[in-house]
mmCIF file of N, CA and C in Angstrom:
data_model
loop_
_atom_site.group_PDB
_atom_site.id
_atom_site.type_symbol
_atom_site.label_atom_id
_atom_site.label_comp_id
_atom_site.label_asym_id
_atom_site.label_seq_id
_atom_site.Cartn_x
_atom_site.Cartn_y
_atom_site.Cartn_z
ATOM 1 N N UNK A 1 -138.396 12.914 98.520
ATOM 2 C CA UNK A 1 -138.648 13.572 97.532
ATOM 3 C C UNK A 1 -139.991 13.085 97.516
ATOM 4 N N UNK A 2 -141.378 13.930 97.039
ATOM 5 C CA UNK A 2 -142.116 13.664 96.133
ATOM 6 C C UNK A 2 -143.089 13.999 95.400
ATOM 7 N N UNK A 3 -142.992 13.315 94.388
ATOM 8 C CA UNK A 3 -142.786 13.669 93.221
ATOM 9 C C UNK A 3 -144.012 13.233 92.946
ATOM 10 N N UNK A 4 -145.137 12.968 93.380
ATOM 11 C CA UNK A 4 -146.892 12.147 92.747
ATOM 12 C C UNK A 4 -147.429 13.403 93.903
ATOM 13 N N UNK A 5 -146.535 14.163 94.913
ATOM 14 C CA UNK A 5 -147.084 15.558 95.285
ATOM 15 C C UNK A 5 -147.100 16.384 94.601
ATOM 16 N N UNK A 6 -146.058 16.179 93.838
ATOM 17 C CA UNK A 6 -145.512 17.108 92.553
ATOM 18 C C UNK A 6 -146.837 17.416 91.617
ATOM 19 N N UNK A 7 -146.460 16.768 91.565
ATOM 20 C CA UNK A 7 -147.884 16.376 89.692
ATOM 21 C C UNK A 7 -148.903 16.506 89.996
ATOM 22 N N UNK A 8 -149.549 16.046 91.306
ATOM 23 C CA UNK A 8 -150.873 15.983 91.779
ATOM 24 C C UNK A 8 -151.227 17.432 91.841
ATOM 25 N N UNK A 9 -150.079 18.392 92.696
ATOM 26 C CA UNK A 9 -150.371 20.699 92.746
ATOM 27 C C UNK A 9 -149.721 20.914 91.533
ATOM 28 N N UNK A 10 -149.600 20.212 90.612
ATOM 29 C CA UNK A 10 -149.703 21.041 89.056
ATOM 30 C C UNK A 10 -150.849 21.230 88.034
ATOM 31 N N UNK A 11 -151.171 18.858 88.446
ATOM 32 C CA UNK A 11 -152.492 18.847 87.563
ATOM 33 C C UNK A 11 -153.769 19.404 88.211
ATOM 34 N N UNK A 12 -153.280 20.083 89.573
ATOM 35 C CA UNK A 12 -154.808 20.399 90.368
ATOM 36 C C UNK A 12 -154.607 21.296 89.862
ATOM 37 N N UNK A 13 -154.059 22.665 90.299
ATOM 38 C CA UNK A 13 -153.250 23.986 90.058
ATOM 39 C C UNK A 13 -154.271 24.825 89.379
ATOM 40 N N UNK A 14 -154.370 25.773 90.962
ATOM 41 C CA UNK A 14 -156.085 26.533 90.858
ATOM 42 C C UNK A 14 -154.589 27.726 91.715
ATOM 43 N N UNK A 15 -155.643 29.177 92.022
ATOM 44 C CA UNK A 15 -154.979 30.480 92.593
ATOM 45 C C UNK A 15 -154.986 30.026 94.106
ATOM 46 N N UNK A 16 -156.250 29.398 94.258
ATOM 47 C CA UNK A 16 -156.418 29.159 95.972
ATOM 48 C C UNK A 16 -155.153 28.130 96.312
ATOM 49 N N UNK A 17 -154.905 26.827 95.398
ATOM 50 C CA UNK A 17 -153.450 26.417 95.640
ATOM 51 C C UNK A 17 -152.366 27.040 95.559
ATOM 52 N N UNK A 18 -151.863 28.528 95.243
ATOM 53 C CA UNK A 18 -150.223 28.893 95.117
ATOM 54 C C UNK A 18 -149.598 29.171 96.109
ATOM 55 N N UNK A 19 -150.557 29.228 97.053
ATOM 56 C CA UNK A 19 -149.847 29.233 98.707
ATOM 57 C C UNK A 19 -148.652 27.443 99.177
ATOM 58 N N UNK A 20 -149.666 26.728 98.616
ATOM 59 C CA UNK A 20 -148.571 25.072 98.950
ATOM 60 C C UNK A 20 -147.555 24.930 97.976
ATOM 61 N N UNK A 21 -146.619 25.894 97.769
ATOM 62 C CA UNK A 21 -145.701 26.234 97.003
ATOM 63 C C UNK A 21 -144.621 25.746 97.839
ATOM 64 N N UNK A 22 -144.478 26.728 99.232
ATOM 65 C CA UNK A 22 -143.518 26.056 100.149
ATOM 66 C C UNK A 22 -143.506 24.958 100.704
ATOM 67 N N UNK A 23 -144.493 24.316 100.544
ATOM 68 C CA UNK A 23 -144.507 23.051 100.733
ATOM 69 C C UNK A 23 -143.685 21.794 99.901
ATOM 70 N N UNK A 24 -143.504 22.186 98.266
ATOM 71 C CA UNK A 24 -143.010 22.171 97.569
ATOM 72 C C UNK A 24 -141.850 22.139 96.980
ATOM 73 N N UNK A 25 -141.417 23.353 96.820
ATOM 74 C CA UNK A 25 -140.645 24.553 96.645
ATOM 75 C C UNK A 25 -139.363 24.468 98.031
ATOM 76 N N UNK A 26 -138.280 24.131 97.929
ATOM 77 C CA UNK A 26 -137.717 25.128 98.980
ATOM 78 C C UNK A 26 -137.663 26.421 98.950
ATOM 79 N N UNK A 27 -137.155 26.734 100.645
ATOM 80 C CA UNK A 27 -137.396 28.733 99.724
ATOM 81 C C UNK A 27 -136.568 29.735 98.839
ATOM 82 N N UNK A 28 -135.510 28.844 98.648
ATOM 83 C CA UNK A 28 -134.607 30.103 97.256
ATOM 84 C C UNK A 28 -134.367 28.919 96.398
ATOM 85 N N UNK A 29 -135.319 28.538 96.007
ATOM 86 C CA UNK A 29 -135.877 26.971 94.757
ATOM 87 C C UNK A 29 -135.340 28.146 93.641
ATOM 88 N N UNK A 30 -134.792 27.632 92.582
ATOM 89 C CA UNK A 30 -134.463 28.373 91.627
ATOM 90 C C UNK A 30 -135.745 27.608 90.222
ATOM 91 N N UNK A 31 -136.195 28.491 89.158
ATOM 92 C CA UNK A 31 -136.815 28.016 88.491
ATOM 93 C C UNK A 31 -137.121 29.351 86.909
ATOM 94 N N UNK A 32 -136.093 27.943 86.277
ATOM 95 C CA UNK A 32 -136.197 27.925 84.720
ATOM 96 C C UNK A 32 -137.157 27.814 83.279
ATOM 97 N N UNK A 33 -137.318 29.368 82.320
ATOM 98 C CA UNK A 33 -138.754 28.994 81.918
ATOM 99 C C UNK A 33 -138.435 29.210 80.190
ATOM 100 N N UNK A 34 -138.277 29.512 79.623
ATOM 101 C CA UNK A 34 -137.423 30.997 78.392
ATOM 102 C C UNK A 34 -138.088 31.919 78.660
ATOM 103 N N UNK A 35 -139.366 32.318 79.957
ATOM 104 C CA UNK A 35 -139.359 33.997 79.679
ATOM 105 C C UNK A 35 -138.726 34.527 81.478
ATOM 106 N N UNK A 36 -138.441 33.096 82.012
ATOM 107 C CA UNK A 36 -138.614 33.589 83.282
ATOM 108 C C UNK A 36 -136.521 33.227 83.753
ATOM 109 N N UNK A 37 -136.318 33.857 84.746
ATOM 110 C CA UNK A 37 -134.930 32.958 85.556
ATOM 111 C C UNK A 37 -135.380 33.652 86.757
ATOM 112 N N UNK A 38 -135.564 32.572 87.736
ATOM 113 C CA UNK A 38 -136.153 33.606 89.283
ATOM 114 C C UNK A 38 -135.702 32.689 90.457
ATOM 115 N N UNK A 39 -135.935 33.138 91.696
ATOM 116 C CA UNK A 39 -134.916 32.671 92.871
ATOM 117 C C UNK A 39 -136.052 32.494 94.083
ATOM 118 N N UNK A 40 -137.046 31.804 94.740
ATOM 119 C CA UNK A 40 -137.155 31.371 95.390
ATOM 120 C C UNK A 40 -138.966 31.279 95.508
ATOM 121 N N UNK A 41 -139.353 30.936 96.246
ATOM 122 C CA UNK A 41 -140.844 30.888 96.088
ATOM 123 C C UNK A 41 -141.959 31.684 95.901
ATOM 124 N N UNK A 42 -141.687 33.269 96.279
ATOM 125 C CA UNK A 42 -142.155 34.259 96.372
ATOM 126 C C UNK A 42 -142.286 33.907 94.541
ATOM 127 N N UNK A 43 -140.980 34.589 94.130
ATOM 128 C CA UNK A 43 -141.146 34.894 92.710
ATOM 129 C C UNK A 43 -141.397 33.940 91.985
ATOM 130 N N UNK A 44 -141.471 32.537 92.305
ATOM 131 C CA UNK A 44 -142.172 31.345 91.441
ATOM 132 C C UNK A 44 -143.376 31.682 91.616
ATOM 133 N N UNK A 45 -143.792 32.282 92.924
ATOM 134 C CA UNK A 45 -145.763 31.649 93.104
ATOM 135 C C UNK A 45 -145.663 32.963 92.172
ATOM 136 N N UNK A 46 -145.318 34.188 91.578
ATOM 137 C CA UNK A 46 -145.713 35.265 91.358
ATOM 138 C C UNK A 46 -145.813 34.942 89.568
ATOM 139 N N UNK A 47 -144.366 33.803 88.922
ATOM 140 C CA UNK A 47 -144.873 33.393 87.791
ATOM 141 C C UNK A 47 -146.295 32.611 87.727
ATOM 142 N N UNK A 48 -146.805 31.612 88.147
ATOM 143 C CA UNK A 48 -147.957 30.906 88.188
ATOM 144 C C UNK A 48 -149.501 32.139 88.378
ATOM 145 N N UNK A 49 -149.245 33.224 89.535
ATOM 146 C CA UNK A 49 -150.253 34.231 89.527
ATOM 147 C C UNK A 49 -150.199 34.697 88.077
ATOM 148 N N UNK A 50 -149.158 35.010 88.178
ATOM 149 C CA UNK A 50 -148.904 35.899 86.314
ATOM 150 C C UNK A 50 -149.785 35.128 84.780
ATOM 151 N N UNK A 51 -148.929 33.635 85.496
ATOM 152 C CA UNK A 51 -150.096 32.799 84.328
ATOM 153 C C UNK A 51 -151.666 33.105 84.688
ATOM 154 N N UNK A 52 -152.762 32.958 85.853
ATOM 155 C CA UNK A 52 -153.327 32.511 86.391
ATOM 156 C C UNK A 52 -154.539 33.781 85.444
ATOM 157 N N UNK A 53 -153.126 35.711 85.545
ATOM 158 C CA UNK A 53 -154.213 36.916 85.797
ATOM 159 C C UNK A 53 -153.889 36.798 84.216
ATOM 160 N N UNK A 54 -153.328 36.017 83.474
ATOM 161 C CA UNK A 54 -153.405 36.382 81.992
ATOM 162 C C UNK A 54 -153.947 34.956 80.820
ATOM 163 N N UNK A 55 -154.070 33.953 81.293
ATOM 164 C CA UNK A 55 -154.964 33.008 80.719
ATOM 165 C C UNK A 55 -156.517 32.725 80.835
ATOM 166 N N UNK A 56 -156.631 32.269 80.533
ATOM 167 C CA UNK A 56 -157.955 31.585 81.170
ATOM 168 C C UNK A 56 -158.287 30.052 80.332
ATOM 169 N N UNK A 57 -158.233 29.308 82.011
ATOM 170 C CA UNK A 57 -158.525 27.703 82.154
ATOM 171 C C UNK A 57 -157.135 27.316 82.174
ATOM 172 N N UNK A 58 -155.798 27.617 82.813
ATOM 173 C CA UNK A 58 -154.415 27.067 82.409
ATOM 174 C C UNK A 58 -154.842 26.279 83.030
ATOM 175 N N UNK A 59 -154.394 25.055 82.360
ATOM 176 C CA UNK A 59 -154.007 23.499 83.258
ATOM 177 C C UNK A 59 -152.692 23.305 82.860
ATOM 178 N N UNK A 60 -152.130 21.799 83.197
ATOM 179 C CA UNK A 60 -151.031 21.149 83.117
ATOM 180 C C UNK A 60 -151.830 19.068 83.101
ATOM 181 N N UNK A 61 -150.827 18.581 82.284
ATOM 182 C CA UNK A 61 -151.248 17.275 81.980
ATOM 183 C C UNK A 61 -149.585 16.534 81.852
ATOM 184 N N UNK A 62 -149.246 15.845 82.955
ATOM 185 C CA UNK A 62 -147.954 14.738 82.861
ATOM 186 C C UNK A 62 -148.523 14.066 82.647
ATOM 187 N N UNK A 63 -147.751 13.883 81.271
ATOM 188 C CA UNK A 63 -147.428 12.740 80.491
ATOM 189 C C UNK A 63 -146.719 11.257 80.969
ATOM 190 N N UNK A 64 -145.539 11.828 81.263
ATOM 191 C CA UNK A 64 -143.911 10.436 81.151
ATOM 192 C C UNK A 64 -143.641 11.311 82.688
ATOM 193 N N UNK A 65 -142.599 10.238 83.612
ATOM 194 C CA UNK A 65 -142.926 10.531 84.452
ATOM 195 C C UNK A 65 -140.556 9.860 84.231
ATOM 196 N N UNK A 66 -140.012 10.253 84.886
ATOM 197 C CA UNK A 66 -138.593 9.593 84.816
ATOM 198 C C UNK A 66 -137.915 10.340 86.294
ATOM 199 N N UNK A 67 -137.563 9.243 87.223
ATOM 200 C CA UNK A 67 -136.620 9.488 88.556
ATOM 201 C C UNK A 67 -135.632 8.710 88.069
ATOM 202 N N UNK A 68 -133.924 9.659 88.875
ATOM 203 C CA UNK A 68 -132.871 9.611 88.839
ATOM 204 C C UNK A 68 -132.771 9.449 90.103
ATOM 205 N N UNK A 69 -132.435 9.140 90.863
ATOM 206 C CA UNK A 69 -132.386 9.414 91.896
ATOM 207 C C UNK A 69 -132.777 10.597 92.463
ATOM 208 N N UNK A 70 -132.244 11.683 92.356
ATOM 209 C CA UNK A 70 -132.959 13.070 93.580
ATOM 210 C C UNK A 70 -132.997 13.944 92.084
ATOM 211 N N UNK A 71 -133.372 13.771 91.172
ATOM 212 C CA UNK A 71 -133.359 14.401 89.541
ATOM 213 C C UNK A 71 -134.374 13.863 89.647
ATOM 214 N N UNK A 72 -135.788 14.436 88.808
ATOM 215 C CA UNK A 72 -137.413 13.860 87.929
ATOM 216 C C UNK A 72 -137.470 15.485 86.948
ATOM 217 N N UNK A 73 -137.654 13.885 85.894
ATOM 218 C CA UNK A 73 -137.439 14.411 84.759
ATOM 219 C C UNK A 73 -139.298 14.210 84.159
ATOM 220 N N UNK A 74 -140.107 15.301 83.479
ATOM 221 C CA UNK A 74 -141.455 14.742 83.644
ATOM 222 C C UNK A 74 -141.630 15.435 82.150
ATOM 223 N N UNK A 75 -142.683 14.810 81.167
ATOM 224 C CA UNK A 75 -142.837 15.364 80.188
ATOM 225 C C UNK A 75 -144.228 15.977 80.399
ATOM 226 N N UNK A 76 -144.949 17.108 80.485
ATOM 227 C CA UNK A 76 -146.077 17.477 80.617
ATOM 228 C C UNK A 76 -146.459 17.791 79.289
ATOM 229 N N UNK A 77 -148.375 18.377 79.429
ATOM 230 C CA UNK A 77 -148.854 18.932 77.903
ATOM 231 C C UNK A 77 -149.165 20.458 78.824
ATOM 232 N N UNK A 78 -149.570 21.408 78.525
ATOM 233 C CA UNK A 78 -149.733 22.328 78.875
ATOM 234 C C UNK A 78 -151.311 23.058 78.212
ATOM 235 N N UNK A 79 -152.599 23.996 78.163
ATOM 236 C CA UNK A 79 -153.471 24.950 77.679
ATOM 237 C C UNK A 79 -154.260 25.059 78.562
ATOM 238 N N UNK A 80 -154.481 26.427 77.745
ATOM 239 C CA UNK A 80 -155.232 27.467 78.243
ATOM 240 C C UNK A 80 -156.484 27.915 76.481
ATOM 241 N N UNK A 81 -156.595 29.335 77.467
ATOM 242 C CA UNK A 81 -157.002 29.877 76.029
ATOM 243 C C UNK A 81 -156.777 31.479 75.985
ATOM 244 N N UNK A 82 -156.578 31.768 75.398
ATOM 245 C CA UNK A 82 -155.611 33.017 75.867
ATOM 246 C C UNK A 82 -157.364 34.029 74.481
ATOM 247 N N UNK A 83 -157.829 35.148 75.315
ATOM 248 C CA UNK A 83 -158.756 35.506 74.588
ATOM 249 C C UNK A 83 -159.614 35.451 73.698
ATOM 250 N N UNK A 84 -160.078 33.266 73.993
ATOM 251 C CA UNK A 84 -160.901 32.913 73.542
ATOM 252 C C UNK A 84 -160.260 31.624 72.695
ATOM 253 N N UNK A 85 -159.670 31.471 72.505
ATOM 254 C CA UNK A 85 -158.144 30.823 71.596
ATOM 255 C C UNK A 85 -157.370 29.845 72.205
ATOM 256 N N UNK A 86 -158.212 28.349 71.691
ATOM 257 C CA UNK A 86 -157.727 27.524 72.667
ATOM 258 C C UNK A 86 -155.141 27.122 72.814
ATOM 259 N N UNK A 87 -154.636 27.196 73.171
ATOM 260 C CA UNK A 87 -153.532 26.409 73.401
ATOM 261 C C UNK A 87 -153.158 25.534 74.628
ATOM 262 N N UNK A 88 -151.647 25.051 73.327
ATOM 263 C CA UNK A 88 -151.709 24.198 73.425
ATOM 264 C C UNK A 88 -150.381 23.771 73.028
ATOM 265 N N UNK A 89 -149.334 23.167 74.158
ATOM 266 C CA UNK A 89 -148.168 23.059 74.213
ATOM 267 C C UNK A 89 -147.021 21.839 74.979
ATOM 268 N N UNK A 90 -146.859 20.803 74.463
ATOM 269 C CA UNK A 90 -145.487 20.179 74.927
ATOM 270 C C UNK A 90 -144.418 20.665 75.884
ATOM 271 N N UNK A 91 -144.006 19.994 76.589
ATOM 272 C CA UNK A 91 -143.064 20.379 77.308
ATOM 273 C C UNK A 91 -142.174 19.395 77.814
ATOM 274 N N UNK A 92 -140.904 19.775 78.843
ATOM 275 C CA UNK A 92 -140.785 19.385 79.464
ATOM 276 C C UNK A 92 -140.221 19.669 80.615
ATOM 277 N N UNK A 93 -139.826 18.594 82.351
ATOM 278 C CA UNK A 93 -138.591 19.481 83.536
ATOM 279 C C UNK A 93 -138.063 18.912 84.153
ATOM 280 N N UNK A 94 -136.934 19.508 84.053
ATOM 281 C CA UNK A 94 -136.377 18.953 84.784
ATOM 282 C C UNK A 94 -135.899 19.654 86.770
ATOM 283 N N UNK A 95 -136.472 18.146 87.609
ATOM 284 C CA UNK A 95 -136.625 19.027 89.111
ATOM 285 C C UNK A 95 -135.197 18.602 90.143
ATOM 286 N N UNK A 96 -134.910 18.577 90.592
ATOM 287 C CA UNK A 96 -133.583 18.574 91.524
ATOM 288 C C UNK A 96 -134.302 18.706 92.801
ATOM 289 N N UNK A 97 -133.816 17.383 93.408
ATOM 290 C CA UNK A 97 -134.940 17.844 94.907
ATOM 291 C C UNK A 97 -134.201 17.794 95.884
ATOM 292 N N UNK A 98 -133.741 18.044 97.274
ATOM 293 C CA UNK A 98 -132.856 18.982 98.011
ATOM 294 C C UNK A 98 -132.750 17.868 99.210
ATOM 295 N N UNK A 99 -131.828 18.069 100.128
ATOM 296 C CA UNK A 99 -132.473 16.612 101.172
ATOM 297 C C UNK A 99 -133.362 16.563 101.814
ATOM 298 N N UNK A 100 -134.801 18.145 101.891
ATOM 299 C CA UNK A 100 -135.283 18.194 102.993
ATOM 300 C C UNK A 100 -136.495 17.230 102.106
ATOM 301 N N UNK A 101 -136.767 16.979 100.742
ATOM 302 C CA UNK A 101 -137.205 16.375 99.511
ATOM 303 C C UNK A 101 -138.125 17.520 98.804
ATOM 304 N N UNK A 102 -137.779 18.897 98.997
ATOM 305 C CA UNK A 102 -138.863 19.555 97.915
ATOM 306 C C UNK A 102 -137.604 19.987 96.200
ATOM 307 N N UNK A 103 -138.033 20.583 95.926
ATOM 308 C CA UNK A 103 -137.873 21.037 94.895
ATOM 309 C C UNK A 103 -136.692 22.811 95.043
ATOM 310 N N UNK A 104 -135.294 21.889 94.894
ATOM 311 C CA UNK A 104 -134.858 22.799 94.701
ATOM 312 C C UNK A 104 -134.197 23.817 93.537
ATOM 313 N N UNK A 105 -134.453 23.176 92.773
ATOM 314 C CA UNK A 105 -133.732 23.676 91.320
ATOM 315 C C UNK A 105 -135.546 22.882 89.670
ATOM 316 N N UNK A 106 -136.041 23.695 89.474
ATOM 317 C CA UNK A 106 -136.771 23.494 88.099
ATOM 318 C C UNK A 106 -136.236 24.496 86.776
ATOM 319 N N UNK A 107 -136.511 23.895 86.055
ATOM 320 C CA UNK A 107 -136.135 24.191 84.485
ATOM 321 C C UNK A 107 -137.133 23.593 83.625
ATOM 322 N N UNK A 108 -137.716 24.380 82.705
ATOM 323 C CA UNK A 108 -138.535 23.803 81.622
ATOM 324 C C UNK A 108 -137.481 24.195 80.842
ATOM 325 N N UNK A 109 -138.023 22.985 79.785
ATOM 326 C CA UNK A 109 -137.479 22.840 78.298
ATOM 327 C C UNK A 109 -138.566 22.931 77.780
ATOM 328 N N UNK A 110 -139.403 24.002 76.576
ATOM 329 C CA UNK A 110 -140.848 24.453 75.896
ATOM 330 C C UNK A 110 -140.414 25.369 75.389
ATOM 331 N N UNK A 111 -140.336 25.224 73.991
ATOM 332 C CA UNK A 111 -140.454 25.770 72.900
ATOM 333 C C UNK A 111 -141.296 27.639 72.452
ATOM 334 N N UNK A 112 -140.952 28.324 73.255
ATOM 335 C CA UNK A 112 -141.717 29.643 73.347
ATOM 336 C C UNK A 112 -142.770 29.920 71.562
ATOM 337 N N UNK A 113 -141.617 29.687 70.516
ATOM 338 C CA UNK A 113 -142.569 29.438 69.575
ATOM 339 C C UNK A 113 -143.775 29.388 69.525
ATOM 340 N N UNK A 114 -143.686 28.161 70.570
ATOM 341 C CA UNK A 114 -145.523 26.960 70.005
ATOM 342 C C UNK A 114 -146.002 27.800 70.392
ATOM 343 N N UNK A 115 -146.127 28.848 71.221
ATOM 344 C CA UNK A 115 -147.507 29.683 71.679
ATOM 345 C C UNK A 115 -147.101 30.277 70.423
ATOM 346 N N UNK A 116 -146.471 31.332 70.904
ATOM 347 C CA UNK A 116 -146.595 32.441 69.100
ATOM 348 C C UNK A 116 -147.561 32.340 68.027
ATOM 349 N N UNK A 117 -146.982 31.369 67.613
ATOM 350 C CA UNK A 117 -148.044 29.799 66.563
ATOM 351 C C UNK A 117 -148.798 30.204 66.274
ATOM 352 N N UNK A 118 -149.175 29.935 67.470
ATOM 353 C CA UNK A 118 -150.849 29.716 67.531
ATOM 354 C C UNK A 118 -151.938 30.751 68.144
ATOM 355 N N UNK A 119 -151.202 31.928 67.407
ATOM 356 C CA UNK A 119 -152.247 33.250 68.204
ATOM 357 C C UNK A 119 -152.001 33.894 66.747
ATOM 358 N N UNK A 120 -153.777 34.947 66.284
ATOM 359 C CA UNK A 120 -153.345 35.468 64.685
ATOM 360 C C UNK A 120 -152.308 35.899 64.161
ATOM 361 N N UNK A 121 -151.940 37.286 64.457
ATOM 362 C CA UNK A 121 -151.665 37.674 64.089
ATOM 363 C C UNK A 121 -149.856 37.729 64.109
ATOM 364 N N UNK A 122 -149.819 35.996 64.598
ATOM 365 C CA UNK A 122 -148.103 36.275 64.386
ATOM 366 C C UNK A 122 -148.318 34.738 64.157
ATOM 367 N N UNK A 123 -148.967 34.272 63.934
ATOM 368 C CA UNK A 123 -148.791 32.664 63.464
ATOM 369 C C UNK A 123 -148.001 33.054 62.262
ATOM 370 N N UNK A 124 -148.125 34.053 61.492
ATOM 371 C CA UNK A 124 -147.813 33.919 59.472
ATOM 372 C C UNK A 124 -146.300 34.309 60.308
ATOM 373 N N UNK A 125 -146.340 35.249 60.723
ATOM 374 C CA UNK A 125 -144.674 35.815 61.104
ATOM 375 C C UNK A 125 -143.900 34.426 61.283
ATOM 376 N N UNK A 126 -144.414 33.865 62.557
ATOM 377 C CA UNK A 126 -143.583 32.471 63.422
ATOM 378 C C UNK A 126 -143.696 31.429 62.289
ATOM 379 N N UNK A 127 -143.907 31.079 61.338
ATOM 380 C CA UNK A 127 -144.437 29.816 60.058
ATOM 381 C C UNK A 127 -143.799 29.994 59.531
ATOM 382 N N UNK A 128 -143.892 31.254 58.404
ATOM 383 C CA UNK A 128 -142.405 31.965 57.425
ATOM 384 C C UNK A 128 -141.024 31.694 58.550
ATOM 385 N N UNK A 129 -140.765 32.201 59.642
ATOM 386 C CA UNK A 129 -139.437 31.674 60.028
ATOM 387 C C UNK A 129 -139.276 30.695 59.990
ATOM 388 N N UNK A 130 -139.678 29.675 60.671
ATOM 389 C CA UNK A 130 -139.919 28.323 60.752
ATOM 390 C C UNK A 130 -139.727 27.800 59.533
ATOM 391 N N UNK A 131 -139.238 28.166 58.147
ATOM 392 C CA UNK A 131 -139.839 27.253 57.350
ATOM 393 C C UNK A 131 -138.871 28.111 56.782
ATOM 394 N N UNK A 132 -138.245 29.429 56.405
ATOM 395 C CA UNK A 132 -136.894 29.979 56.289
ATOM 396 C C UNK A 132 -135.400 29.319 56.861
ATOM 397 N N UNK A 133 -135.529 28.726 58.187
ATOM 398 C CA UNK A 133 -134.805 28.569 58.849
ATOM 399 C C UNK A 133 -134.580 27.587 59.144
ATOM 400 N N UNK A 134 -135.247 26.510 58.992
ATOM 401 C CA UNK A 134 -135.492 24.653 58.868
ATOM 402 C C UNK A 134 -134.257 24.634 57.797
ATOM 403 N N UNK A 135 -133.806 23.512 57.792
ATOM 404 C CA UNK A 135 -132.842 22.642 56.528
ATOM 405 C C UNK A 135 -133.809 22.151 55.830
ATOM 406 N N UNK A 136 -133.569 22.220 54.705
ATOM 407 C CA UNK A 136 -134.004 22.006 52.540
ATOM 408 C C UNK A 136 -133.688 20.247 53.539
ATOM 409 N N UNK A 137 -134.990 20.043 52.440
ATOM 410 C CA UNK A 137 -135.538 18.252 52.988
ATOM 411 C C UNK A 137 -134.487 17.746 52.046
ATOM 412 N N UNK A 138 -134.149 16.595 52.137
ATOM 413 C CA UNK A 138 -132.927 16.038 50.951
ATOM 414 C C UNK A 138 -133.470 14.762 50.333
ATOM 415 N N UNK A 139 -133.836 14.799 49.374
ATOM 416 C CA UNK A 139 -134.869 14.081 48.387
ATOM 417 C C UNK A 139 -133.920 13.019 48.443
ATOM 418 N N UNK A 140 -133.733 11.334 48.245
ATOM 419 C CA UNK A 140 -132.906 10.658 47.998
ATOM 420 C C UNK A 140 -132.777 10.441 46.354
ATOM 421 N N UNK A 141 -132.127 10.317 45.816
ATOM 422 C CA UNK A 141 -132.532 10.588 44.368
ATOM 423 C C UNK A 141 -132.338 8.528 43.929
ATOM 424 N N UNK A 142 -133.357 8.127 43.377
ATOM 425 C CA UNK A 142 -133.575 6.949 42.790
ATOM 426 C C UNK A 142 -132.302 6.087 42.311
#
């Protein structure tokens, strides 16, 4: 298990480096995020290629790491440009490594609404929905 090599790959990810995924992920690795659920390095590579095709200057910055046996948790910040607008959000990943040291399972945890709230046409709707669905704030009586 080489978590540092994986972090370096993510933080330096470019379209030219996508083929390196086979060194880091097992052939049948599972990848899950709020929008995708796929198996295999070809399908995972396609998700990252789609990211490069639909955003400008995408990048990950790993903020924290925690390793417990064959499982690693990473917290990270993602940023990109969509139609010239800066988008940023934070999330975390649970990575499980196989006996060969490559990732067998990768699950991302982040709020998909964080993206929509930063886009002009959807931000008003998302903000309204979040306010409407949030529990009311309790004010203690003096």
